[in-house]
Amino acid sequence: SKDNIIYEGKDADASVNTPEAGFGLPVYDAWVHYAYEFTPEAFKIYQNGKLMKSLAGDFTASQFYTEKAKIALGATLVTTLSDKDINASYADIRVYEGALTEDEITSEYGLTYTDFLTTSYDFENGLTDSVRGYDGTFTGTASVGEVEGRGNVLILDGNVNGNNVSANRSSMRMPSKVIHGHNNITVMMDLYVDGATGNYGRIFEFSQSSSASWMVGTKWGSSTVLRHSYSNGVSSAMQGKAFFDE
């Protein structure tokens, strides 16, 4: 496929199984700033402060909150899938209440924008959230370590520990209450994805239940593209099927 980034959704209000083409490829083996916006009107991805794509549809953040909801960075929450865990490092993960403008995102890219900041992980004190105390947890071989020029970062080595048990996969879990009550959120992070990372790695995955999920992944199939997949529960990969057919 020549598509650089693929958006797909099973929601009648989203763009159903329609690839969008013509934007910049994801960057491997270098630090990149990504911002993801979820609102009742659209989902947007920014790369290094510039809008890559906006997809119309209902991506209200709070619809994915339940007491059993899970948020994972680096690995799938679907125990029946053999998808690889991502080999990557994360720095300065921030969550904002509201949809930031492009100028605000550009400012945040320099870590100078703090209005409406609700969650922040700088990894100077492990997985401590410095705003509301919504601390993260490690699973598998995930760790925090120092990287030259970046300070402390979250390190995910892509190790699935020989099985697909969700709790054993290399990831960081964020409390689901991070998105509780928020219709609009913006998630920011600096991300370094190793070019040798395995196929179907997850940058992040939000799972409300066995029938609804959001995820952004890398190296989908034999391609190097990013993929954003969204299910509102009509049809779901969480039941053990492939997320979406090519």
PDB file of C-alpha atoms in Angstrom:
ATOM      1  CA  SER A   1       0.000   0.000   0.000  1.00  0.00           C
ATOM      2  CA  LYS A   2       1.137   3.536  -0.715  1.00  0.00           C
ATOM      3  CA  ASP A   3      -1.004   4.887   2.102  1.00  0.00           C
ATOM      4  CA  ASN A   4       1.161   6.564   4.701  1.00  0.00           C
ATOM      5  CA  ILE A   5      -1.371   6.534   7.486  1.00  0.00           C
ATOM      6  CA  ILE A   6      -4.613   4.581   7.617  1.00  0.00           C
ATOM      7  CA  TYR A   7      -7.739   5.508   9.533  1.00  0.00           C
ATOM      8  CA  GLU A   8     -10.464   2.934   9.887  1.00  0.00           C
ATOM      9  CA  GLY A   9     -13.635   2.668  11.927  1.00  0.00           C
ATOM     10  CA  LYS A  10     -16.699   0.508  12.353  1.00  0.00           C
ATOM     11  CA  ASP A  11     -18.787   3.421  13.622  1.00  0.00           C
ATOM     12  CA  ALA A  12     -21.500   4.579  11.208  1.00  0.00           C
ATOM     13  CA  ASP A  13     -20.483   8.162  12.002  1.00  0.00           C
ATOM     14  CA  ALA A  14     -16.832   7.518  11.245  1.00  0.00           C
ATOM     15  CA  SER A  15     -15.161   6.916   7.917  1.00  0.00           C
ATOM     16  CA  VAL A  16     -15.846   3.199   7.521  1.00  0.00           C
ATOM     17  CA  ASN A  17     -12.817   1.254   6.305  1.00  0.00           C
ATOM     18  CA  THR A  18     -11.611   4.152   4.190  1.00  0.00           C
ATOM     19  CA  PRO A  19      -7.844   4.668   3.893  1.00  0.00           C
ATOM     20  CA  GLU A  20      -6.570   8.220   3.706  1.00  0.00           C
ATOM     21  CA  ALA A  21      -3.319   8.824   1.867  1.00  0.00           C
ATOM     22  CA  GLY A  22      -0.682  11.464   1.292  1.00  0.00           C
ATOM     23  CA  PHE A  23       0.772  12.442   4.663  1.00  0.00           C
ATOM     24  CA  GLY A  24       4.198  11.996   6.197  1.00  0.00           C
ATOM     25  CA  LEU A  25       5.303   8.501   7.111  1.00  0.00           C
ATOM     26  CA  PRO A  26       5.854   7.714  10.784  1.00  0.00           C
ATOM     27  CA  VAL A  27       9.406   8.358  11.891  1.00  0.00           C
ATOM     28  CA  TYR A  28      11.552   5.500  13.161  1.00  0.00           C
ATOM     29  CA  ASP A  29      14.866   5.642  15.039  1.00  0.00           C
ATOM     30  CA  ALA A  30      14.414   9.272  16.072  1.00  0.00           C
ATOM     31  CA  TRP A  31      12.485  11.219  18.715  1.00  0.00           C
ATOM     32  CA  VAL A  32       9.173  12.574  17.412  1.00  0.00           C
ATOM     33  CA  HIS A  33       6.445  14.546  19.177  1.00  0.00           C
ATOM     34  CA  TYR A  34       2.923  13.210  18.618  1.00  0.00           C
ATOM     35  CA  ALA A  35      -0.384  14.706  19.726  1.00  0.00           C
ATOM     36  CA  TYR A  36      -3.719  12.898  19.510  1.00  0.00           C
ATOM     37  CA  GLU A  37      -7.024  14.734  19.929  1.00  0.00           C
ATOM     38  CA  PHE A  38     -10.304  12.994  20.767  1.00  0.00           C
ATOM     39  CA  THR A  39     -13.496  15.053  20.545  1.00  0.00           C
ATOM     40  CA  PRO A  40     -17.196  14.498  19.722  1.00  0.00           C
ATOM     41  CA  GLU A  41     -16.465  15.890  16.246  1.00  0.00           C
ATOM     42  CA  ALA A  42     -13.136  14.429  15.161  1.00  0.00           C
ATOM     43  CA  PHE A  43      -9.918  12.544  15.805  1.00  0.00           C
ATOM     44  CA  LYS A  44      -6.695  14.367  14.892  1.00  0.00           C
ATOM     45  CA  ILE A  45      -3.004  13.436  14.779  1.00  0.00           C
ATOM     46  CA  TYR A  46      -0.226  16.023  14.982  1.00  0.00           C
ATOM     47  CA  GLN A  47       3.451  15.268  14.320  1.00  0.00           C
ATOM     48  CA  ASN A  48       6.062  17.703  15.653  1.00  0.00           C
ATOM     49  CA  GLY A  49       3.366  20.336  16.129  1.00  0.00           C
ATOM     50  CA  LYS A  50       1.876  20.061  12.634  1.00  0.00           C
ATOM     51  CA  LEU A  51      -1.542  18.587  11.850  1.00  0.00           C
ATOM     52  CA  MET A  52      -1.151  15.365   9.864  1.00  0.00           C
ATOM     53  CA  LYS A  53      -4.826  14.481   9.499  1.00  0.00           C
ATOM     54  CA  SER A  54      -8.286  15.125  10.889  1.00  0.00           C
ATOM     55  CA  LEU A  55     -10.954  12.428  10.719  1.00  0.00           C
ATOM     56  CA  ALA A  56     -14.605  13.393  11.294  1.00  0.00           C
ATOM     57  CA  GLY A  57     -16.639  11.238  13.666  1.00  0.00           C
ATOM     58  CA  ASP A  58     -17.659  10.853  17.293  1.00  0.00           C
ATOM     59  CA  PHE A  59     -14.468  10.218  19.252  1.00  0.00           C
ATOM     60  CA  THR A  60     -15.790  11.462  22.604  1.00  0.00           C
ATOM     61  CA  ALA A  61     -13.203  10.424  25.184  1.00  0.00           C
ATOM     62  CA  SER A  62     -15.563   9.698  28.063  1.00  0.00           C
ATOM     63  CA  GLN A  63     -17.500   7.059  26.097  1.00  0.00           C
ATOM     64  CA  PHE A  64     -14.554   4.728  26.630  1.00  0.00           C
ATOM     65  CA  TYR A  65     -14.574   5.050  30.418  1.00  0.00           C
ATOM     66  CA  THR A  66     -15.844   2.263  32.637  1.00  0.00           C
ATOM     67  CA  GLU A  67     -14.492   1.006  35.930  1.00  0.00           C
ATOM     68  CA  LYS A  68     -13.024  -1.955  34.045  1.00  0.00           C
ATOM     69  CA  ALA A  69     -11.641   0.100  31.157  1.00  0.00           C
ATOM     70  CA  LYS A  70      -7.915  -0.165  30.449  1.00  0.00           C
ATOM     71  CA  ILE A  71      -5.346   2.104  28.843  1.00  0.00           C
ATOM     72  CA  ALA A  72      -2.038   0.605  27.739  1.00  0.00           C
ATOM     73  CA  LEU A  73       1.017   2.061  26.020  1.00  0.00           C
ATOM     74  CA  GLY A  74       3.130  -0.361  24.032  1.00  0.00           C
ATOM     75  CA  ALA A  75       1.073  -3.571  23.942  1.00  0.00           C
ATOM     76  CA  THR A  76      -2.325  -4.884  22.984  1.00  0.00           C
ATOM     77  CA  LEU A  77      -4.867  -5.687  25.673  1.00  0.00           C
ATOM     78  CA  VAL A  78      -6.317  -8.495  23.546  1.00  0.00           C
ATOM     79  CA  THR A  79      -5.073 -11.757  25.018  1.00  0.00           C
ATOM     80  CA  THR A  80      -6.049 -13.796  21.959  1.00  0.00           C
ATOM     81  CA  LEU A  81      -3.815 -11.848  19.567  1.00  0.00           C
ATOM     82  CA  SER A  82      -0.164 -12.683  18.920  1.00  0.00           C
ATOM     83  CA  ASP A  83       0.679  -9.133  17.825  1.00  0.00           C
ATOM     84  CA  LYS A  84       4.129  -7.902  18.801  1.00  0.00           C
ATOM     85  CA  ASP A  85       4.746  -5.474  21.632  1.00  0.00           C
ATOM     86  CA  ILE A  86       6.330  -2.223  20.545  1.00  0.00           C
ATOM     87  CA  ASN A  87      10.064  -1.631  20.875  1.00  0.00           C
ATOM     88  CA  ALA A  88      10.074   2.039  21.785  1.00  0.00           C
ATOM     89  CA  SER A  89      10.791   4.737  24.357  1.00  0.00           C
ATOM     90  CA  TYR A  90       8.344   7.378  25.606  1.00  0.00           C
ATOM     91  CA  ALA A  91       9.074  10.744  27.209  1.00  0.00           C
ATOM     92  CA  ASP A  92       6.930  13.542  28.651  1.00  0.00           C
ATOM     93  CA  ILE A  93       3.474  11.980  28.313  1.00  0.00           C
ATOM     94  CA  ARG A  94       0.792  14.597  28.971  1.00  0.00           C
ATOM     95  CA  VAL A  95      -3.007  14.605  28.889  1.00  0.00           C
ATOM     96  CA  TYR A  96      -4.997  17.831  28.512  1.00  0.00           C
ATOM     97  CA  GLU A  97      -8.683  18.416  29.079  1.00  0.00           C
ATOM     98  CA  GLY A  98      -9.869  19.952  25.827  1.00  0.00           C
ATOM     99  CA  ALA A  99      -8.901  20.067  22.177  1.00  0.00           C
ATOM    100  CA  LEU A 100      -5.813  22.225  21.827  1.00  0.00           C
ATOM    101  CA  THR A 101      -5.295  24.491  18.835  1.00  0.00           C
ATOM    102  CA  GLU A 102      -2.349  23.989  16.509  1.00  0.00           C
ATOM    103  CA  ASP A 103      -0.595  26.993  18.088  1.00  0.00           C
ATOM    104  CA  GLU A 104      -1.119  25.519  21.573  1.00  0.00           C
ATOM    105  CA  ILE A 105       0.199  22.165  20.419  1.00  0.00           C
ATOM    106  CA  THR A 106       3.242  23.841  18.907  1.00  0.00           C
ATOM    107  CA  SER A 107       3.819  25.556  22.247  1.00  0.00           C
ATOM    108  CA  GLU A 108       3.339  22.269  24.105  1.00  0.00           C
ATOM    109  CA  TYR A 109       5.874  20.679  21.771  1.00  0.00           C
ATOM    110  CA  GLY A 110       8.390  22.830  23.641  1.00  0.00           C
ATOM    111  CA  LEU A 111       6.870  21.779  27.004  1.00  0.00           C
ATOM    112  CA  THR A 112       5.827  25.369  27.738  1.00  0.00           C
ATOM    113  CA  TYR A 113       2.034  24.998  27.570  1.00  0.00           C
ATOM    114  CA  THR A 114       0.373  23.876  30.808  1.00  0.00           C
ATOM    115  CA  ASP A 115      -3.207  25.239  30.665  1.00  0.00           C
ATOM    116  CA  PHE A 116      -5.784  22.460  31.173  1.00  0.00           C
ATOM    117  CA  LEU A 117      -3.033  19.927  31.937  1.00  0.00           C
ATOM    118  CA  THR A 118      -4.678  17.041  33.818  1.00  0.00           C
ATOM    119  CA  THR A 119      -2.075  14.241  33.744  1.00  0.00           C
ATOM    120  CA  SER A 120       1.705  14.310  33.338  1.00  0.00           C
ATOM    121  CA  TYR A 121       4.400  11.623  33.376  1.00  0.00           C
ATOM    122  CA  ASP A 122       7.970  12.945  33.078  1.00  0.00           C
ATOM    123  CA  PHE A 123       9.486   9.666  34.431  1.00  0.00           C
ATOM    124  CA  GLU A 124      11.777  11.491  36.861  1.00  0.00           C
ATOM    125  CA  ASN A 125      10.025   9.599  39.663  1.00  0.00           C
ATOM    126  CA  GLY A 126       9.085   6.366  37.957  1.00  0.00           C
ATOM    127  CA  LEU A 127       5.477   6.335  36.725  1.00  0.00           C
ATOM    128  CA  THR A 128       4.270   9.093  39.067  1.00  0.00           C
ATOM    129  CA  ASP A 129       1.622  11.476  37.719  1.00  0.00           C
ATOM    130  CA  SER A 130       2.662  14.915  38.949  1.00  0.00           C
ATOM    131  CA  VAL A 131      -0.783  16.528  38.472  1.00  0.00           C
ATOM    132  CA  ARG A 132      -3.520  14.373  40.024  1.00  0.00           C
ATOM    133  CA  GLY A 133      -1.656  11.359  41.319  1.00  0.00           C
ATOM    134  CA  TYR A 134      -2.974   9.007  38.627  1.00  0.00           C
ATOM    135  CA  ASP A 135       0.222   6.965  38.693  1.00  0.00           C
ATOM    136  CA  GLY A 136       0.928   4.417  35.999  1.00  0.00           C
ATOM    137  CA  THR A 137       2.002   0.799  36.458  1.00  0.00           C
ATOM    138  CA  PHE A 138       4.501  -1.444  34.692  1.00  0.00           C
ATOM    139  CA  THR A 139       3.653  -4.758  33.070  1.00  0.00           C
ATOM    140  CA  GLY A 140       6.125  -7.293  31.750  1.00  0.00           C
ATOM    141  CA  THR A 141       9.648  -5.987  31.273  1.00  0.00           C
ATOM    142  CA  ALA A 142       8.734  -2.288  31.010  1.00  0.00           C
ATOM    143  CA  SER A 143      11.089   0.017  32.898  1.00  0.00           C
ATOM    144  CA  VAL A 144      12.231   3.602  33.345  1.00  0.00           C
ATOM    145  CA  GLY A 145      15.830   4.403  32.510  1.00  0.00           C
ATOM    146  CA  GLU A 146      18.074   7.275  31.505  1.00  0.00           C
ATOM    147  CA  VAL A 147      18.741   8.015  27.836  1.00  0.00           C
ATOM    148  CA  GLU A 148      21.484  10.403  26.814  1.00  0.00           C
ATOM    149  CA  GLY A 149      20.041  13.775  25.900  1.00  0.00           C
ATOM    150  CA  ARG A 150      16.544  12.864  27.095  1.00  0.00           C
ATOM    151  CA  GLY A 151      16.854  12.172  30.809  1.00  0.00           C
ATOM    152  CA  ASN A 152      14.591   9.462  32.207  1.00  0.00           C
ATOM    153  CA  VAL A 153      12.196   7.800  29.769  1.00  0.00           C
ATOM    154  CA  LEU A 154       9.806   4.852  29.650  1.00  0.00           C
ATOM    155  CA  ILE A 155      11.561   1.929  27.948  1.00  0.00           C
ATOM    156  CA  LEU A 156       9.587  -0.858  26.288  1.00  0.00           C
ATOM    157  CA  ASP A 157      11.694  -3.647  24.818  1.00  0.00           C
ATOM    158  CA  GLY A 158       9.029  -5.427  22.760  1.00  0.00           C
ATOM    159  CA  ASN A 159       9.303  -8.578  24.862  1.00  0.00           C
ATOM    160  CA  VAL A 160       6.036 -10.522  25.055  1.00  0.00           C
ATOM    161  CA  ASN A 161       7.588 -12.979  27.531  1.00  0.00           C
ATOM    162  CA  GLY A 162       6.669 -15.974  25.436  1.00  0.00           C
ATOM    163  CA  ASN A 163       2.905 -15.686  25.816  1.00  0.00           C
ATOM    164  CA  ASN A 164      -0.073 -13.457  25.148  1.00  0.00           C
ATOM    165  CA  VAL A 165      -1.158 -12.914  28.749  1.00  0.00           C
ATOM    166  CA  SER A 166      -1.938  -9.199  28.901  1.00  0.00           C
ATOM    167  CA  ALA A 167      -0.379  -8.693  32.340  1.00  0.00           C
ATOM    168  CA  ASN A 168       2.943 -10.137  31.122  1.00  0.00           C
ATOM    169  CA  ARG A 169       3.324  -7.990  28.037  1.00  0.00           C
ATOM    170  CA  SER A 170       5.761  -5.086  28.063  1.00  0.00           C
ATOM    171  CA  SER A 171       3.669  -1.945  28.575  1.00  0.00           C
ATOM    172  CA  MET A 172       2.723   0.955  30.793  1.00  0.00           C
ATOM    173  CA  ARG A 173      -0.828   1.017  32.119  1.00  0.00           C
ATOM    174  CA  MET A 174      -2.564   4.323  32.818  1.00  0.00           C
ATOM    175  CA  PRO A 175      -5.604   4.519  35.126  1.00  0.00           C
ATOM    176  CA  SER A 176      -8.805   4.723  33.076  1.00  0.00           C
ATOM    177  CA  LYS A 177      -9.996   7.629  35.238  1.00  0.00           C
ATOM    178  CA  VAL A 178      -7.531   9.756  33.259  1.00  0.00           C
ATOM    179  CA  ILE A 179     -10.312  10.128  30.666  1.00  0.00           C
ATOM    180  CA  HIS A 180     -13.284   9.982  33.065  1.00  0.00           C
ATOM    181  CA  GLY A 181     -15.701  12.866  32.514  1.00  0.00           C
ATOM    182  CA  HIS A 182     -13.712  14.351  29.636  1.00  0.00           C
ATOM    183  CA  ASN A 183     -15.502  14.672  26.312  1.00  0.00           C
ATOM    184  CA  ASN A 184     -12.452  16.329  24.745  1.00  0.00           C
ATOM    185  CA  ILE A 185      -8.881  15.309  25.471  1.00  0.00           C
ATOM    186  CA  THR A 186      -5.483  15.811  23.892  1.00  0.00           C
ATOM    187  CA  VAL A 187      -2.778  13.211  24.551  1.00  0.00           C
ATOM    188  CA  MET A 188       0.830  14.293  23.949  1.00  0.00           C
ATOM    189  CA  MET A 189       4.061  12.343  23.980  1.00  0.00           C
ATOM    190  CA  ASP A 190       7.605  12.254  22.682  1.00  0.00           C
ATOM    191  CA  LEU A 191       8.143   8.867  21.080  1.00  0.00           C
ATOM    192  CA  TYR A 192      11.160   6.969  19.784  1.00  0.00           C
ATOM    193  CA  VAL A 193      10.200   3.824  17.846  1.00  0.00           C
ATOM    194  CA  ASP A 194      13.019   1.423  17.065  1.00  0.00           C
ATOM    195  CA  GLY A 195      13.084   0.593  13.363  1.00  0.00           C
ATOM    196  CA  ALA A 196      13.425  -3.073  14.283  1.00  0.00           C
ATOM    197  CA  THR A 197      10.137  -3.120  16.194  1.00  0.00           C
ATOM    198  CA  GLY A 198       7.833  -5.998  15.359  1.00  0.00           C
ATOM    199  CA  ASN A 199       4.641  -5.875  13.308  1.00  0.00           C
ATOM    200  CA  TYR A 200       1.342  -4.717  14.785  1.00  0.00           C
ATOM    201  CA  GLY A 201       2.931  -2.857  17.701  1.00  0.00           C
ATOM    202  CA  ARG A 202       0.689  -0.557  19.722  1.00  0.00           C
ATOM    203  CA  ILE A 203       1.645   3.035  20.451  1.00  0.00           C
ATOM    204  CA  PHE A 204      -1.410   3.061  22.667  1.00  0.00           C
ATOM    205  CA  GLU A 205      -4.652   1.148  23.106  1.00  0.00           C
ATOM    206  CA  PHE A 206      -7.808   2.128  25.007  1.00  0.00           C
ATOM    207  CA  SER A 207     -10.180  -0.726  25.796  1.00  0.00           C
ATOM    208  CA  GLN A 208     -13.586  -0.113  27.331  1.00  0.00           C
ATOM    209  CA  SER A 209     -14.743  -3.715  27.159  1.00  0.00           C
ATOM    210  CA  SER A 210     -14.627  -6.722  24.856  1.00  0.00           C
ATOM    211  CA  SER A 211     -16.456  -4.755  22.182  1.00  0.00           C
ATOM    212  CA  ALA A 212     -14.999  -1.251  21.976  1.00  0.00           C
ATOM    213  CA  SER A 213     -11.478   0.079  21.476  1.00  0.00           C
ATOM    214  CA  TRP A 214      -9.215   2.805  20.152  1.00  0.00           C
ATOM    215  CA  MET A 215      -5.665   2.141  19.102  1.00  0.00           C
ATOM    216  CA  VAL A 216      -2.777   3.574  17.117  1.00  0.00           C
ATOM    217  CA  GLY A 217      -0.281   1.005  15.876  1.00  0.00           C
ATOM    218  CA  THR A 218       2.945   0.759  13.900  1.00  0.00           C
ATOM    219  CA  LYS A 219       4.138  -1.541  11.113  1.00  0.00           C
ATOM    220  CA  TRP A 220       0.756  -2.935  10.216  1.00  0.00           C
ATOM    221  CA  GLY A 221       1.318  -6.169   8.334  1.00  0.00           C
ATOM    222  CA  SER A 222       4.162  -5.859   5.832  1.00  0.00           C
ATOM    223  CA  SER A 223       3.920  -2.052   5.743  1.00  0.00           C
ATOM    224  CA  THR A 224       5.699   0.597   7.839  1.00  0.00           C
ATOM    225  CA  VAL A 225       2.586   2.790   8.136  1.00  0.00           C
ATOM    226  CA  LEU A 226       0.790   4.000  11.229  1.00  0.00           C
ATOM    227  CA  ARG A 227      -2.756   2.767  11.669  1.00  0.00           C
ATOM    228  CA  HIS A 228      -5.558   4.199  13.745  1.00  0.00           C
ATOM    229  CA  SER A 229      -8.419   1.791  14.396  1.00  0.00           C
ATOM    230  CA  TYR A 230     -11.644   2.578  16.181  1.00  0.00           C
ATOM    231  CA  SER A 231     -14.586   0.423  17.180  1.00  0.00           C
ATOM    232  CA  ASN A 232     -17.692   1.590  19.020  1.00  0.00           C
ATOM    233  CA  GLY A 233     -18.794  -1.953  19.810  1.00  0.00           C
ATOM    234  CA  VAL A 234     -20.580  -2.819  16.550  1.00  0.00           C
ATOM    235  CA  SER A 235     -17.713  -5.082  15.564  1.00  0.00           C
ATOM    236  CA  SER A 236     -14.538  -5.623  17.484  1.00  0.00           C
ATOM    237  CA  ALA A 237     -11.073  -7.059  17.441  1.00  0.00           C
ATOM    238  CA  MET A 238     -11.432  -7.552  21.157  1.00  0.00           C
ATOM    239  CA  GLN A 239     -13.278 -10.766  20.401  1.00  0.00           C
ATOM    240  CA  GLY A 240     -10.114 -12.290  18.978  1.00  0.00           C
ATOM    241  CA  LYS A 241     -10.433 -11.292  15.336  1.00  0.00           C
ATOM    242  CA  ALA A 242      -8.009  -9.191  13.364  1.00  0.00           C
ATOM    243  CA  PHE A 243      -8.657  -5.512  13.964  1.00  0.00           C
ATOM    244  CA  PHE A 244      -9.478  -4.748  10.350  1.00  0.00           C
ATOM    245  CA  ASP A 245      -8.915  -6.488   7.064  1.00  0.00           C
ATOM    246  CA  GLU A 246      -6.330  -5.007   4.754  1.00  0.00           C
TER     247      GLU A 246
END
